[in-house]
Structures are given as structure tokens and as C-alpha cells.
Amino acid sequence: MPLVEWNDALTLGDPVIDRQHRGLVDLINQMHANLDAPDKEAQVMHCITAMYLYAKEHFWDEEAFMDRIGYPDKARHAALHREFVERTHTLTDCCLCDEAPYAELLDFLVAWFKEHVSTEDTRMVAFAKARQA
Ligand SMILES: [Fe+2]
Ligand SMILES: [Fe+2]
């Protein structure tokens, strides 16, 4: 069973953003599944690196989307993205040491993703839809 199940609460109704969020969920679930692999260090590092690059690309696209819709809260939202990138980077560095905090990293990724999508990203997409109406 995947660690994060995709559900309606995570679906925002924007095809590009939803596809990218699904990609992030897939990477989190892949990372979780790899914790049982015999070569888990290499597998998890591969997933973390992919996740880091994918998240940066997603944030870039989301911030361009905010520019297009004239989102008034972009600066604060973008600052939350930066915080995520920095925290992920720090935890990734820690995963190179002996006491790799894989559980802490996964807990952080899952909690951050669910919270951010269901509040910040939901608000952004709702603003875009209201503007179109
Ligand atoms: Fe966001
Ligand atoms: Fe997002």
C-alpha cells in the first residue's frame, strides 16, 4: 500500500499542477518502498535527488503560474517553496551520514506536501478560477 494515496482533496483541477503533484506523490511513495531494498542507501538517494530536482521544477512552474494570474500572495507562497528546498537539502545531506534520518525525511515530505497542497496551492488555484469566472 502506498504511503500517500492520491485523493480528491489533493486534486486541484489544474491539469499541469495536478500532474506535477502526482509526480511528487509517486516519488515519495517510491522512496518509501525503497526503504526495504537491499541497496536502500543508493535507491533512496536516487529518489531524494529526483524529488529535489522535480520539486524545484514544479515550484518554478507554479511561481510562473502565479505571475500569470497576478496572484497577490506570491512572495509568501514562493518563500514557503524556498524553505522546502532548503530543508530537503539539509535532510538529504544528513542521509549521507551513518544515522540516516530516512523516517524523519519521509515524515517531513508527506506532512509538508499534504499541508501545502491542501492550503497554499488550493488557495492559489481558487484565486485563478475566481479570476476566470
Ligand atoms: Fe506551492
Ligand atoms: Fe504545488
mmCIF file of C-alpha atoms and ligand atoms in Angstrom:
data_model
loop_
_atom_site.group_PDB
_atom_site.id
_atom_site.type_symbol
_atom_site.label_atom_id
_atom_site.label_comp_id
_atom_site.label_asym_id
_atom_site.label_seq_id
_atom_site.Cartn_x
_atom_site.Cartn_y
_atom_site.Cartn_z
ATOM 1 C CA MET A 1 0.000 0.000 0.000
ATOM 2 C CA PRO A 2 1.445 3.411 -0.938
ATOM 3 C CA LEU A 3 2.427 5.790 1.833
ATOM 4 C CA VAL A 4 0.435 8.614 0.229
ATOM 5 C CA GLU A 5 -2.814 7.742 -1.553
ATOM 6 C CA TRP A 6 -3.926 10.205 -4.204
ATOM 7 C CA ASN A 7 -7.409 11.504 -3.368
ATOM 8 C CA ASP A 8 -9.906 14.208 -4.279
ATOM 9 C CA ALA A 9 -8.588 16.546 -1.595
ATOM 10 C CA LEU A 10 -5.251 16.624 -3.433
ATOM 11 C CA THR A 11 -6.860 17.248 -6.843
ATOM 12 C CA LEU A 12 -6.976 20.977 -7.535
ATOM 13 C CA GLY A 13 -8.434 20.902 -11.047
ATOM 14 C CA ASP A 14 -5.479 22.398 -12.911
ATOM 15 C CA PRO A 15 -4.123 19.645 -15.205
ATOM 16 C CA VAL A 16 -0.463 20.734 -15.152
ATOM 17 C CA ILE A 17 -0.284 21.312 -11.396
ATOM 18 C CA ASP A 18 -2.200 18.102 -10.646
ATOM 19 C CA ARG A 19 0.111 16.083 -12.890
ATOM 20 C CA GLN A 20 3.187 17.521 -11.190
ATOM 21 C CA HIS A 21 1.731 16.895 -7.722
ATOM 22 C CA ARG A 22 1.066 13.278 -8.727
ATOM 23 C CA GLY A 23 4.696 13.043 -9.809
ATOM 24 C CA LEU A 24 5.802 14.238 -6.371
ATOM 25 C CA VAL A 25 3.491 11.720 -4.660
ATOM 26 C CA ASP A 26 4.933 8.948 -6.855
ATOM 27 C CA LEU A 27 8.469 9.883 -5.807
ATOM 28 C CA ILE A 28 7.555 9.961 -2.103
ATOM 29 C CA ASN A 29 5.926 6.516 -2.436
ATOM 30 C CA GLN A 30 8.892 5.173 -4.379
ATOM 31 C CA MET A 31 11.242 6.434 -1.667
ATOM 32 C CA HIS A 32 9.126 4.732 0.991
ATOM 33 C CA ALA A 33 9.053 1.434 -0.946
ATOM 34 C CA ASN A 34 12.830 1.563 -1.400
ATOM 35 C CA LEU A 35 13.438 1.558 2.351
ATOM 36 C CA ASP A 36 13.091 -2.241 2.163
ATOM 37 C CA ALA A 37 15.537 -2.645 -0.734
ATOM 38 C CA PRO A 38 18.884 -4.380 -0.044
ATOM 39 C CA ASP A 39 20.695 -1.363 -1.510
ATOM 40 C CA LYS A 40 18.348 1.119 0.109
ATOM 41 C CA GLU A 41 21.005 3.829 0.576
ATOM 42 C CA ALA A 42 21.601 4.110 -3.179
ATOM 43 C CA GLN A 43 17.908 3.764 -4.044
ATOM 44 C CA VAL A 44 16.748 6.343 -1.512
ATOM 45 C CA MET A 45 19.452 8.803 -2.558
ATOM 46 C CA HIS A 46 18.346 8.379 -6.164
ATOM 47 C CA CYS A 47 14.731 9.166 -5.160
ATOM 48 C CA ILE A 48 15.699 12.132 -2.999
ATOM 49 C CA THR A 49 17.764 13.644 -5.783
ATOM 50 C CA ALA A 50 14.927 13.125 -8.279
ATOM 51 C CA MET A 51 12.469 14.600 -5.795
ATOM 52 C CA TYR A 52 14.658 17.627 -5.171
ATOM 53 C CA LEU A 53 15.007 18.374 -8.901
ATOM 54 C CA TYR A 54 11.345 17.669 -9.622
ATOM 55 C CA ALA A 55 10.165 19.894 -6.758
ATOM 56 C CA LYS A 56 12.369 22.761 -7.949
ATOM 57 C CA GLU A 57 10.922 22.472 -11.460
ATOM 58 C CA HIS A 58 7.372 22.286 -10.073
ATOM 59 C CA PHE A 59 7.907 25.363 -7.900
ATOM 60 C CA TRP A 60 9.332 27.223 -10.862
ATOM 61 C CA ASP A 61 6.201 26.387 -12.914
ATOM 62 C CA GLU A 62 3.871 27.231 -10.040
ATOM 63 C CA GLU A 63 5.531 30.601 -9.476
ATOM 64 C CA ALA A 64 5.260 31.397 -13.206
ATOM 65 C CA PHE A 65 1.572 30.429 -12.953
ATOM 66 C CA MET A 66 1.181 32.880 -10.030
ATOM 67 C CA ASP A 67 2.753 35.619 -12.164
ATOM 68 C CA ARG A 68 0.312 34.875 -14.998
ATOM 69 C CA ILE A 69 -2.755 35.090 -12.770
ATOM 70 C CA GLY A 70 -1.463 38.112 -10.816
ATOM 71 C CA TYR A 71 -1.577 36.223 -7.520
ATOM 72 C CA PRO A 72 -1.211 38.800 -4.716
ATOM 73 C CA ASP A 73 0.297 36.339 -2.196
ATOM 74 C CA LYS A 74 3.062 35.060 -4.455
ATOM 75 C CA ALA A 75 6.009 36.293 -2.358
ATOM 76 C CA ARG A 76 4.890 34.443 0.774
ATOM 77 C CA HIS A 77 3.971 31.289 -1.196
ATOM 78 C CA ALA A 78 7.310 31.310 -3.003
ATOM 79 C CA ALA A 79 9.132 31.746 0.333
ATOM 80 C CA LEU A 80 7.459 28.518 1.527
ATOM 81 C CA HIS A 81 8.798 26.775 -1.585
ATOM 82 C CA ARG A 82 12.322 28.020 -0.803
ATOM 83 C CA GLU A 83 12.041 26.771 2.772
ATOM 84 C CA PHE A 84 11.032 23.326 1.491
ATOM 85 C CA VAL A 85 14.003 23.169 -0.889
ATOM 86 C CA GLU A 86 16.420 24.192 1.867
ATOM 87 C CA ARG A 87 15.008 21.745 4.411
ATOM 88 C CA THR A 88 15.049 18.887 1.886
ATOM 89 C CA HIS A 89 18.623 19.757 1.030
ATOM 90 C CA THR A 90 19.660 19.674 4.697
ATOM 91 C CA LEU A 91 17.930 16.342 5.308
ATOM 92 C CA THR A 92 19.477 14.921 2.145
ATOM 93 C CA ASP A 93 22.930 15.873 3.428
ATOM 94 C CA CYS A 94 22.117 14.105 6.712
ATOM 95 C CA CYS A 95 21.164 10.963 4.761
ATOM 96 C CA LEU A 96 24.812 10.638 3.723
ATOM 97 C CA CYS A 97 25.855 10.022 7.331
ATOM 98 C CA ASP A 98 25.638 6.775 9.316
ATOM 99 C CA GLU A 99 22.426 7.552 11.180
ATOM 100 C CA ALA A 100 20.463 8.453 8.063
ATOM 101 C CA PRO A 101 17.161 10.035 9.159
ATOM 102 C CA TYR A 102 15.025 8.378 6.464
ATOM 103 C CA ALA A 103 11.908 8.252 8.645
ATOM 104 C CA GLU A 104 12.260 11.925 9.541
ATOM 105 C CA LEU A 105 12.743 12.843 5.903
ATOM 106 C CA LEU A 106 9.650 10.909 4.803
ATOM 107 C CA ASP A 107 7.533 12.316 7.631
ATOM 108 C CA PHE A 108 8.595 15.806 6.630
ATOM 109 C CA LEU A 109 7.901 15.244 2.913
ATOM 110 C CA VAL A 110 4.441 13.740 3.481
ATOM 111 C CA ALA A 111 3.349 16.335 6.057
ATOM 112 C CA TRP A 112 4.676 19.257 4.032
ATOM 113 C CA PHE A 113 3.147 18.035 0.775
ATOM 114 C CA LYS A 114 -0.338 17.426 2.212
ATOM 115 C CA GLU A 115 -0.371 20.682 4.156
ATOM 116 C CA HIS A 116 0.993 22.810 1.328
ATOM 117 C CA VAL A 117 -1.282 21.393 -1.384
ATOM 118 C CA SER A 118 -4.443 21.474 0.726
ATOM 119 C CA THR A 119 -3.896 25.061 1.896
ATOM 120 C CA GLU A 120 -1.474 27.164 -0.169
ATOM 121 C CA ASP A 121 -1.865 25.549 -3.589
ATOM 122 C CA THR A 122 -5.635 25.197 -3.132
ATOM 123 C CA ARG A 123 -5.885 28.923 -2.375
ATOM 124 C CA MET A 124 -3.802 29.777 -5.445
ATOM 125 C CA VAL A 125 -5.916 27.649 -7.815
ATOM 126 C CA ALA A 126 -9.150 29.005 -6.265
ATOM 127 C CA PHE A 127 -7.892 32.537 -6.955
ATOM 128 C CA ALA A 128 -7.172 31.621 -10.589
ATOM 129 C CA LYS A 129 -10.643 30.100 -11.033
ATOM 130 C CA ALA A 130 -12.381 33.090 -9.430
ATOM 131 C CA ARG A 131 -10.448 35.392 -11.733
ATOM 132 C CA GLN A 132 -11.577 33.420 -14.801
ATOM 133 C CA ALA A 133 -15.245 33.450 -13.722
HETATM 134 FE FE FE B 1 3.063 25.723 -3.917
HETATM 135 FE FE FE B 2 2.462 22.632 -5.634
#
